[in-house]
PDB file of C-alpha atoms and ligand atoms in Angstrom:
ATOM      1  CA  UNK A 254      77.654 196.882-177.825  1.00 47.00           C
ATOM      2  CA  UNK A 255      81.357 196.601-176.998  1.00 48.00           C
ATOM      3  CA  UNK A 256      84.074 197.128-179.289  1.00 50.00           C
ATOM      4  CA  UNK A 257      86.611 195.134-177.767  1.00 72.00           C
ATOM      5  CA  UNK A 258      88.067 191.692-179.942  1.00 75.00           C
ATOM      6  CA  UNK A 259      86.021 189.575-179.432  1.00 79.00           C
ATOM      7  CA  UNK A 260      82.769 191.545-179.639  1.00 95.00           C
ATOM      8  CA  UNK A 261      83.658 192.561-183.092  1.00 97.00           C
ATOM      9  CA  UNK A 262      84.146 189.079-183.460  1.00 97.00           C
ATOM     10  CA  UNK A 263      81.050 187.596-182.446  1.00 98.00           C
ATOM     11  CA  UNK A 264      79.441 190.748-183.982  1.00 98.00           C
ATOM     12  CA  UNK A 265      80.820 189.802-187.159  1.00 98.00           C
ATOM     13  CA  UNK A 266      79.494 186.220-186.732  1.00 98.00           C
ATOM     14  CA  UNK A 267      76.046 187.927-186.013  1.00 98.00           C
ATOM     15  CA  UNK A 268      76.400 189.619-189.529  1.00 98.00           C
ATOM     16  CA  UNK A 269      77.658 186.995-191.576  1.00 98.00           C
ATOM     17  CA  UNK A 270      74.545 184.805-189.998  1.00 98.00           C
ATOM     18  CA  UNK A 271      71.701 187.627-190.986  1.00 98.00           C
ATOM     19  CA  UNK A 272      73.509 187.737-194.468  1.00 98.00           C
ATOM     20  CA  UNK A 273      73.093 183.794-194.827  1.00 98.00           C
ATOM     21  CA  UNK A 274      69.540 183.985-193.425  1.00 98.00           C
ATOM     22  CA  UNK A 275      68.840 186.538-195.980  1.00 98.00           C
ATOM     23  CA  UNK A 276      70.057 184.766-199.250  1.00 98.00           C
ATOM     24  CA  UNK A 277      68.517 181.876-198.037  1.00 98.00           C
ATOM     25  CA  UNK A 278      65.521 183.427-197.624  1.00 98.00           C
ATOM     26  CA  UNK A 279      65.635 185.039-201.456  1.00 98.00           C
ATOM     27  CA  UNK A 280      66.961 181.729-202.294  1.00 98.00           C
ATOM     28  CA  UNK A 281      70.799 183.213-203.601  1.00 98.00           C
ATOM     29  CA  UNK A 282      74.113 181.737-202.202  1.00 97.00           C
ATOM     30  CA  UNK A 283      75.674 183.684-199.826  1.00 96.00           C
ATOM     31  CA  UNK A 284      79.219 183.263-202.027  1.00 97.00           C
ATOM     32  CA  UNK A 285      77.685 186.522-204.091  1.00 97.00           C
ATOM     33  CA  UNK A 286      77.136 188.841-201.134  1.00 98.00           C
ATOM     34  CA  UNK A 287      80.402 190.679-199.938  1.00 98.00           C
ATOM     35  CA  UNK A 288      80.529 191.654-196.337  1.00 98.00           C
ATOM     36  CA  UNK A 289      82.024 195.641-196.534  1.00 99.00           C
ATOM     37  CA  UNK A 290      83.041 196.473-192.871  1.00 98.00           C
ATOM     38  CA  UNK A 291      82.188 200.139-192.488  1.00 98.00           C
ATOM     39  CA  UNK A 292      85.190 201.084-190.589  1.00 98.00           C
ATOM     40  CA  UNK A 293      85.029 204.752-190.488  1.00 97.00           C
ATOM     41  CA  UNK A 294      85.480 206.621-186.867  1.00 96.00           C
ATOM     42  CA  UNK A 295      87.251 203.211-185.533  1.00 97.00           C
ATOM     43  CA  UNK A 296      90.691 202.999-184.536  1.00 97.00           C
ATOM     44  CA  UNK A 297      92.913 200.814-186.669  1.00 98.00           C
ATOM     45  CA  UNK A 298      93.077 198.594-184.086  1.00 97.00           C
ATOM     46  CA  UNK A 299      89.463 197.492-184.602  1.00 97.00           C
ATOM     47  CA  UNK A 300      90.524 196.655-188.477  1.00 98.00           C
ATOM     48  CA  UNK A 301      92.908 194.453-187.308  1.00 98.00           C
ATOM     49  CA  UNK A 302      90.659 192.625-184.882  1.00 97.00           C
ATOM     50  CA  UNK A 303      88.290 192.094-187.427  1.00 98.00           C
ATOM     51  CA  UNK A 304      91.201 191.173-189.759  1.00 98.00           C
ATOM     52  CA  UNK A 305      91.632 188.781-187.024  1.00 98.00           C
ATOM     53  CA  UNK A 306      88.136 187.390-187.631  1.00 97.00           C
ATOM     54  CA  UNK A 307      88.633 186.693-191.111  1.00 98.00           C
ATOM     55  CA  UNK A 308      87.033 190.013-192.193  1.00 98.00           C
ATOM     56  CA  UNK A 309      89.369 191.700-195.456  1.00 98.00           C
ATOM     57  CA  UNK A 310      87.073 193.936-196.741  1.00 98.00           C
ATOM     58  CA  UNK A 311      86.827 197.960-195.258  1.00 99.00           C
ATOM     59  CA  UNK A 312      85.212 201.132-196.089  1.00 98.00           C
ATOM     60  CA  UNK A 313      86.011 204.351-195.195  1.00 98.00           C
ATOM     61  CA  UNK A 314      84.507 207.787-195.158  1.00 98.00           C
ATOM     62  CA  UNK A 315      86.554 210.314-194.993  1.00 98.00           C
ATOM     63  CA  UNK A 316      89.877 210.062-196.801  1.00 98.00           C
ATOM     64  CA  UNK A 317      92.421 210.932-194.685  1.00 98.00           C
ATOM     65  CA  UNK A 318      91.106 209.168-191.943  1.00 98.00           C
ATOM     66  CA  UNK A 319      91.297 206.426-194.250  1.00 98.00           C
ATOM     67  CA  UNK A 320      94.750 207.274-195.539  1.00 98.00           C
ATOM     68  CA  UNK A 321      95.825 206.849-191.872  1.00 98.00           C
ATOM     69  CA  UNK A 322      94.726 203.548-191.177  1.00 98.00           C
ATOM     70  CA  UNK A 323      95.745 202.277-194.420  1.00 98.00           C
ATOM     71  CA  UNK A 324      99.516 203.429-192.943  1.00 98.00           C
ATOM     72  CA  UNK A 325      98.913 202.028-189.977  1.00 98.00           C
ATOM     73  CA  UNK A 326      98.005 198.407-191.187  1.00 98.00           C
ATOM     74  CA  UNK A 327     100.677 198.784-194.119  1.00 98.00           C
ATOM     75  CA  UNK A 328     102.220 195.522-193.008  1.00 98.00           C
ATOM     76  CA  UNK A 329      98.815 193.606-194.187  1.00 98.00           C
ATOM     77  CA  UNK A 330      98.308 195.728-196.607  1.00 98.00           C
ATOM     78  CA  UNK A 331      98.302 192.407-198.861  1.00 97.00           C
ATOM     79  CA  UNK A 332      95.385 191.165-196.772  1.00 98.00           C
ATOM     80  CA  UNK A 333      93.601 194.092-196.874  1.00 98.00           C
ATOM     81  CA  UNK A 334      91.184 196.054-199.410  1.00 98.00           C
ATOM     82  CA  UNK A 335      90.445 199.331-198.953  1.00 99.00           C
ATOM     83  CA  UNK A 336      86.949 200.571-200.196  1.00 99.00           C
ATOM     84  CA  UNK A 337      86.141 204.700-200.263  1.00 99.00           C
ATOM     85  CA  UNK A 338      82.006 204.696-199.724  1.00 98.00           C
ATOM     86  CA  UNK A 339      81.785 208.642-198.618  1.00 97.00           C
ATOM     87  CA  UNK A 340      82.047 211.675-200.495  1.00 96.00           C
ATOM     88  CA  UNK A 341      85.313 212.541-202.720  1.00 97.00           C
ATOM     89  CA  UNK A 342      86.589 216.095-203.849  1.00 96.00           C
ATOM     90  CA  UNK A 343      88.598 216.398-206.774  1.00 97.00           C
ATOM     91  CA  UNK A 344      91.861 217.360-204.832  1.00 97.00           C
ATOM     92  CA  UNK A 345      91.993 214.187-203.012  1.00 98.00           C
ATOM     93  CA  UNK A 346      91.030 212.273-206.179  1.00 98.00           C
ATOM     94  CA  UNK A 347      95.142 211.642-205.900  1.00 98.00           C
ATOM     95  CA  UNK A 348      95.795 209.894-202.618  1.00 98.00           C
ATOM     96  CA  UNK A 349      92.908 207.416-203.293  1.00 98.00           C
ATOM     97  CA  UNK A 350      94.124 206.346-206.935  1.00 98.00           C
ATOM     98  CA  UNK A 351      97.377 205.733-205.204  1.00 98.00           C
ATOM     99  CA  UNK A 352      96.014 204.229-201.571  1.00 98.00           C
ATOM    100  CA  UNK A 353      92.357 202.511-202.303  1.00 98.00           C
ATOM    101  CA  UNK A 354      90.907 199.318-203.906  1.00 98.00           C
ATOM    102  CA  UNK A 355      87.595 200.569-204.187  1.00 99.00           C
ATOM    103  CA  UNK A 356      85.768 203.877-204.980  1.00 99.00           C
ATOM    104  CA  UNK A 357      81.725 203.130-204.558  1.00 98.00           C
ATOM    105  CA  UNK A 358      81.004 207.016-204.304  1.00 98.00           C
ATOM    106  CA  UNK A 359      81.625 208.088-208.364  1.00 98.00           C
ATOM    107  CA  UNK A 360      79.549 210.401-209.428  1.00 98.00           C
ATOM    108  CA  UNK A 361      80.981 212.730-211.506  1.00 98.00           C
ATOM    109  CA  UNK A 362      82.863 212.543-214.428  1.00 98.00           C
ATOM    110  CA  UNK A 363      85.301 215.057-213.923  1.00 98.00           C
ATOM    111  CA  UNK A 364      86.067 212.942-210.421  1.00 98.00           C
ATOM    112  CA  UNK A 365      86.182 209.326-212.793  1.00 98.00           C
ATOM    113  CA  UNK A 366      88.781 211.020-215.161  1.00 98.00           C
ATOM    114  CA  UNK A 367      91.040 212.373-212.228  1.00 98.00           C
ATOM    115  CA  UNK A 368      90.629 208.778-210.795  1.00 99.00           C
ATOM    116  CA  UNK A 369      91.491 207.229-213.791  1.00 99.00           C
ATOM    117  CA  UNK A 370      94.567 209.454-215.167  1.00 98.00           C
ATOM    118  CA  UNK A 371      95.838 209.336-211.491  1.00 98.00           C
ATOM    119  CA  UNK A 372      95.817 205.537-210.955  1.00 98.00           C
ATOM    120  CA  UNK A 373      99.662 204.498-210.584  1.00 98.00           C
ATOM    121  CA  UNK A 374     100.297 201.930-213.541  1.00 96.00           C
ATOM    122  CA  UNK A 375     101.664 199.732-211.444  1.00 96.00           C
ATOM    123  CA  UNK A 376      98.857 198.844-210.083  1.00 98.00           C
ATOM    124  CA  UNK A 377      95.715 197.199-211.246  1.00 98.00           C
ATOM    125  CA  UNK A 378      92.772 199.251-212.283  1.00 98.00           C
ATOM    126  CA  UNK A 379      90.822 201.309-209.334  1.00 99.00           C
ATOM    127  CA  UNK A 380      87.110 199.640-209.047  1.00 99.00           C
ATOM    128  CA  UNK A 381      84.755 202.003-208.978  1.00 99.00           C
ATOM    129  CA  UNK A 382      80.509 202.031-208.439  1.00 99.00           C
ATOM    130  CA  UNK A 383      78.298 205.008-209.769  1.00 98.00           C
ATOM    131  CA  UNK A 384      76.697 206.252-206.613  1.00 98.00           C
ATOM    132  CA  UNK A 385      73.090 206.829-207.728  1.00 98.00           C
ATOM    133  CA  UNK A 386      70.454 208.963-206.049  1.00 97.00           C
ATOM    134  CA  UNK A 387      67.662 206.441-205.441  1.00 95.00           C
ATOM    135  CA  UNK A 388      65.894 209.151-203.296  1.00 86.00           C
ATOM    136  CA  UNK A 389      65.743 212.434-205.468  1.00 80.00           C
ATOM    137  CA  UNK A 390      66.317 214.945-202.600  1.00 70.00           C
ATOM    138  CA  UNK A 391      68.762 217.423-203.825  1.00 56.00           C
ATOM    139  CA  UNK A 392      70.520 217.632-201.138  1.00 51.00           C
ATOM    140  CA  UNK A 393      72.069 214.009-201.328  1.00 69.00           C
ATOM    141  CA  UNK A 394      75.207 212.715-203.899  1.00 90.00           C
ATOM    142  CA  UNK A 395      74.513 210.369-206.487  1.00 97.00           C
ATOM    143  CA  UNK A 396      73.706 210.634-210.168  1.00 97.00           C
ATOM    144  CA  UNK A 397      70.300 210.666-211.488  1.00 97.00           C
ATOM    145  CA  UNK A 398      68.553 207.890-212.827  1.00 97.00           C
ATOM    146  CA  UNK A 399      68.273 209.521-216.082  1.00 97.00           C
ATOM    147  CA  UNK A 400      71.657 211.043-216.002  1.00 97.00           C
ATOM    148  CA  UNK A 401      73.210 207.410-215.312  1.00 98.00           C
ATOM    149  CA  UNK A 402      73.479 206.072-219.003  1.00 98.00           C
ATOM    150  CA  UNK A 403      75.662 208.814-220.529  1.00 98.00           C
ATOM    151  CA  UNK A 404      78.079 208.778-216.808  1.00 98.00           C
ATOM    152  CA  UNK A 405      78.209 205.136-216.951  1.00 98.00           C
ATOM    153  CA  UNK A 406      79.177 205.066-220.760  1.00 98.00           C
ATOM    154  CA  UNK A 407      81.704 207.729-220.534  1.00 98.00           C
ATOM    155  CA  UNK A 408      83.112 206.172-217.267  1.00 98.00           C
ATOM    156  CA  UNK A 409      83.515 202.964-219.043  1.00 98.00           C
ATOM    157  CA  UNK A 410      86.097 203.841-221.539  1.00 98.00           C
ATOM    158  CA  UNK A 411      88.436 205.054-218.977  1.00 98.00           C
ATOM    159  CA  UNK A 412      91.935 203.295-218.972  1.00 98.00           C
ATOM    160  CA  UNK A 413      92.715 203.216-215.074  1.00 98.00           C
ATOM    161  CA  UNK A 414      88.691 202.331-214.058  1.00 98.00           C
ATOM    162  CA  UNK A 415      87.081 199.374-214.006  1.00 98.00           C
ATOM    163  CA  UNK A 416      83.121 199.928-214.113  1.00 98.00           C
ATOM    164  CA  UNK A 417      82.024 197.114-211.424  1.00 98.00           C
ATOM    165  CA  UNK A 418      78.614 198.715-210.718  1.00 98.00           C
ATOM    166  CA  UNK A 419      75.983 200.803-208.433  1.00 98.00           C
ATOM    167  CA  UNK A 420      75.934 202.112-205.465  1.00 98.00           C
ATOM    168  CA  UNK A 421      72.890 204.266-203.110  1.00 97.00           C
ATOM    169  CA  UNK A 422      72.675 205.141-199.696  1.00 96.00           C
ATOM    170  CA  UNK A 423      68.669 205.070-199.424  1.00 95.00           C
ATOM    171  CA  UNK A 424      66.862 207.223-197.231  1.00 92.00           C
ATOM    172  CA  UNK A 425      66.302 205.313-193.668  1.00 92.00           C
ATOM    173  CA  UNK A 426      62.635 203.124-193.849  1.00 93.00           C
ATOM    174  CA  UNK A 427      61.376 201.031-191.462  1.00 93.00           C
ATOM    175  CA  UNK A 428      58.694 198.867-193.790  1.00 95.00           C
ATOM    176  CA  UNK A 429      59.504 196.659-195.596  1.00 92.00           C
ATOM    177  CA  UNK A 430      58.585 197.442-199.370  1.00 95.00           C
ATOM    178  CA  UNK A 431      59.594 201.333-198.188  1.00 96.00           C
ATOM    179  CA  UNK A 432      62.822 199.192-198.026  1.00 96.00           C
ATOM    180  CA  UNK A 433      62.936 196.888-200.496  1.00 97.00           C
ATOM    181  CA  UNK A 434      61.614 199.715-202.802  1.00 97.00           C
ATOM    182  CA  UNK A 435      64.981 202.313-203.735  1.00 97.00           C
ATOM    183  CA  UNK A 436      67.157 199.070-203.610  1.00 98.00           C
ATOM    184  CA  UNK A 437      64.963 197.588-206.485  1.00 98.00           C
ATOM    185  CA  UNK A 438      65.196 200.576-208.328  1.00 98.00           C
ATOM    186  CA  UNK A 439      68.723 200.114-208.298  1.00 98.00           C
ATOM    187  CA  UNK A 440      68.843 196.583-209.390  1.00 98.00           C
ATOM    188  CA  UNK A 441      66.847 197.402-212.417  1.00 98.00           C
ATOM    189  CA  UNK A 442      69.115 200.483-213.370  1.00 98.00           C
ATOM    190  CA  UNK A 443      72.118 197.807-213.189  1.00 98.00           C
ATOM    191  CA  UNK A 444      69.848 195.312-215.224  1.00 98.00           C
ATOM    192  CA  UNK A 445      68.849 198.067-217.977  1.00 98.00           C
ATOM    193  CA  UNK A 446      72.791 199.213-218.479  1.00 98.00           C
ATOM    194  CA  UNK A 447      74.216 195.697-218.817  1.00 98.00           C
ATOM    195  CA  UNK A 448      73.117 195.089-222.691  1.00 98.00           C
ATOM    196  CA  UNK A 449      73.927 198.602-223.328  1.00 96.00           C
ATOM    197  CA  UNK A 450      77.399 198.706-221.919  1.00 98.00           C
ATOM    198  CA  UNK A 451      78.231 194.994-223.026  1.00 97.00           C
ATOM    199  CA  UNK A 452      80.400 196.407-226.179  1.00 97.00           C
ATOM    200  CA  UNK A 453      82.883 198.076-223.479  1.00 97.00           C
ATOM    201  CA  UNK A 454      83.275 194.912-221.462  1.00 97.00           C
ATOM    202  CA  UNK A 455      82.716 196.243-218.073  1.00 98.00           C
ATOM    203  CA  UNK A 456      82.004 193.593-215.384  1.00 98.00           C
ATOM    204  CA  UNK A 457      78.943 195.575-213.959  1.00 98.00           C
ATOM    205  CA  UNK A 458      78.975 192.919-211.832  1.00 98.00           C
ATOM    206  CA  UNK A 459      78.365 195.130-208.106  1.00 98.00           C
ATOM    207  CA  UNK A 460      75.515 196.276-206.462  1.00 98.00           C
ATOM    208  CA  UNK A 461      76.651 198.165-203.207  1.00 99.00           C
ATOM    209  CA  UNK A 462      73.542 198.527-201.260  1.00 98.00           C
ATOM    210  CA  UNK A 463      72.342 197.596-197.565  1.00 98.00           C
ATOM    211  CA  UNK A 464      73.543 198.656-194.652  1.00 98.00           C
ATOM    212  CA  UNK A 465      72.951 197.440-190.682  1.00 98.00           C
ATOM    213  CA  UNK A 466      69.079 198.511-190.940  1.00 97.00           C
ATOM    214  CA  UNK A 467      68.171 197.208-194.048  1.00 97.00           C
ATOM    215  CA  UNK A 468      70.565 194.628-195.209  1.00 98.00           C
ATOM    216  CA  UNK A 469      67.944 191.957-195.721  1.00 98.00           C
ATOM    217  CA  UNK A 470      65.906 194.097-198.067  1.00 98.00           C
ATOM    218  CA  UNK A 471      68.867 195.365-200.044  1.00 98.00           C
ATOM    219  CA  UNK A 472      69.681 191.101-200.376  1.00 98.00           C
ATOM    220  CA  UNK A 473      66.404 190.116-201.257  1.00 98.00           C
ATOM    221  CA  UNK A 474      66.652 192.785-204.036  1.00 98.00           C
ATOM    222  CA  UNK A 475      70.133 191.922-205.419  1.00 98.00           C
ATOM    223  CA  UNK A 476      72.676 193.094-203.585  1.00 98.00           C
ATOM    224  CA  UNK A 477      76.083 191.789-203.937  1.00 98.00           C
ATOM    225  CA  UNK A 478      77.733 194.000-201.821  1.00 98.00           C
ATOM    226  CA  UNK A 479      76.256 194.844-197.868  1.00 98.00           C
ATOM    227  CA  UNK A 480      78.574 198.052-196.378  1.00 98.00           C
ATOM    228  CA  UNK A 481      77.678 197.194-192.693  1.00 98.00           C
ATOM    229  CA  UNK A 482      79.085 199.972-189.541  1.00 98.00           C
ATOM    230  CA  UNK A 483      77.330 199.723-186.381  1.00 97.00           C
ATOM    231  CA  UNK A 484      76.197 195.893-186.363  1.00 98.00           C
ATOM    232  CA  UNK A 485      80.207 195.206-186.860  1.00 98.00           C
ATOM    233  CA  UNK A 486      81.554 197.890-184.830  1.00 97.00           C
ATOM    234  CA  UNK A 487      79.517 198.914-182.709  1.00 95.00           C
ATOM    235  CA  UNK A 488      77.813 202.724-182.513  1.00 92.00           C
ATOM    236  CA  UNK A 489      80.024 205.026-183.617  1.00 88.00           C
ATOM    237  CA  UNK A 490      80.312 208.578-181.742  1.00 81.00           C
ATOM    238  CA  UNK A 491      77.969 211.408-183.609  1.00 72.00           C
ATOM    239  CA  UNK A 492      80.634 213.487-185.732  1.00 61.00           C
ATOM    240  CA  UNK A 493      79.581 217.187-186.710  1.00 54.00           C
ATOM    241  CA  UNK A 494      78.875 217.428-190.139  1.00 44.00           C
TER     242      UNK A 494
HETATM  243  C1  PLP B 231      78.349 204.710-192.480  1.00 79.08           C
HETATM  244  C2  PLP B 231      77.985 204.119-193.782  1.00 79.08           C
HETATM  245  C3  PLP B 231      77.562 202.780-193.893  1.00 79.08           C
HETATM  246  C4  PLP B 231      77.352 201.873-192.672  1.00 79.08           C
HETATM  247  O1  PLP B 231      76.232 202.282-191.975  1.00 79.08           O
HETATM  248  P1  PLP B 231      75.680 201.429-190.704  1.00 79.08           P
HETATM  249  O2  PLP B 231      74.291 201.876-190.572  1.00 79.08           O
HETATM  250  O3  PLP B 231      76.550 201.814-189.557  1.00 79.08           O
HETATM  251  O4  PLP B 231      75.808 199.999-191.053  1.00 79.08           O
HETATM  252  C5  PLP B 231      77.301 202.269-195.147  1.00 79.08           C
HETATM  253  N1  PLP B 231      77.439 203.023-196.259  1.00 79.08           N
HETATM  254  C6  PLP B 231      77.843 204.297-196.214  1.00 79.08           C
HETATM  255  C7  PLP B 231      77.983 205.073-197.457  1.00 79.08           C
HETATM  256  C8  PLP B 231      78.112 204.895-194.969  1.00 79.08           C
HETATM  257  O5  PLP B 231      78.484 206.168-194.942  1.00 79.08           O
END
């Protein structure tokens, strides 16, 4: 796959097709899945092609390859929203108050109240998921399921938050309930926190799950949010830990 203009245009085209396909299929409108382009190892040029294509929506990784783009494109910065999907330590919990749109990878609360406290009030309040473990390896980020509630309730009263919903990275599957499985898991978690949270008003509106593999399961289960890399972009090179 090139990753020239007009690939990542067509590429997007591709995407935005197997995204219509899907709802179709699970009989949704495609107006409630949000196309995340997963932006992270690609130049800022690449942004702005896809910007070109009528793509506003990015995620990044790592922050300050993030915060460097973000400079880059400053001019359409009105265009433009910046989500954080990868990990986020507490001493860059700063720069993304200040810089992003979007944090989907919340899973602390020590991280949420840095987030929140830090969010310039200027600006409106930072959206933020609650990255959930839907795979139970220890070695992954993400909340427990049974550890959600209490993070979600606490993360809810926060001044500079807003509580939009859940995010997991599944393990990879190839079948298609293996797929459809963690993704459903998710849905209900979302489902079982609405009537609990409704006092605090939080949209819990989000569910950020499905990537270029499994984008059609994570529809067919919900999703209203698909954070797609490689099928936009193109492979990205393999990056050391
Ligand atoms: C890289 C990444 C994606 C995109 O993955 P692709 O398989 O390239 O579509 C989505 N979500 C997160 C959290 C990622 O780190």
């Amino acid at each position: 796959m090139e990753t020239n203009r007009s690939s990542i245009a067509e590429n997007l085209a591709r995407v935005r097709q197997r995204i219509a396909r899907a709802c179709e299929e699970a009989g949704r409108s495609p107006e409630h899945v949000t196309l995340l382009a997963v932006s992270k190892t690609c130049p800022a040029g690449d942004v702005a092609a896809a910007l070109a294509a009528g793509q506003h929506a990015f995620g990044e990784n790592y922050v300050q390859e993030a915060l460097d783009k973000i400079h880059a494109l400053a001019a359409e910065r009105p265009r433009l929203q910046w989500h954080l999907i990868g990990p986020l330590q507490s001493n860059k919990t700063r720069v993304v108050a200040e810089a992003f749109d979007w944090v989907h990878s919340v899973d602390r609360l020590k991280i949420a109240q840095r987030l929140s406290e830090q969010r310039p009030a200027g600006l409106p309040p930072l959206n933020v998921c609650l990255q959930v473990n839907v795979s139970g390896e220890a070695s992954k980020s993400g909340v427990s399921f049974d550890e959600l509630p209490g993070l979600a309730q606490a993360v809810a009263g926060l001044p500079g938050l807003r509580l939009r919903g859940l995010m997991a990275i599944p393990e990879p599957a190839t079948e298609a309930e293996a797929q459809r499985a963690p993704h459903r898991r998710l849905r209900q978690a979302l489902e079982a926190l609405r009537p609990v949270l409704a006092p605090t008003g939080a949209p819990l509106d989000t569910l950020s799950m499905g990537m270029s593999a499994d984008l059609e399961a994570a529809i067919t289960e919900g999703a209203t949010l698909v954070r797609v890399g490689t099928a936009v972009f193109g492979e990205r090179p393999r990056r050391a830990g």
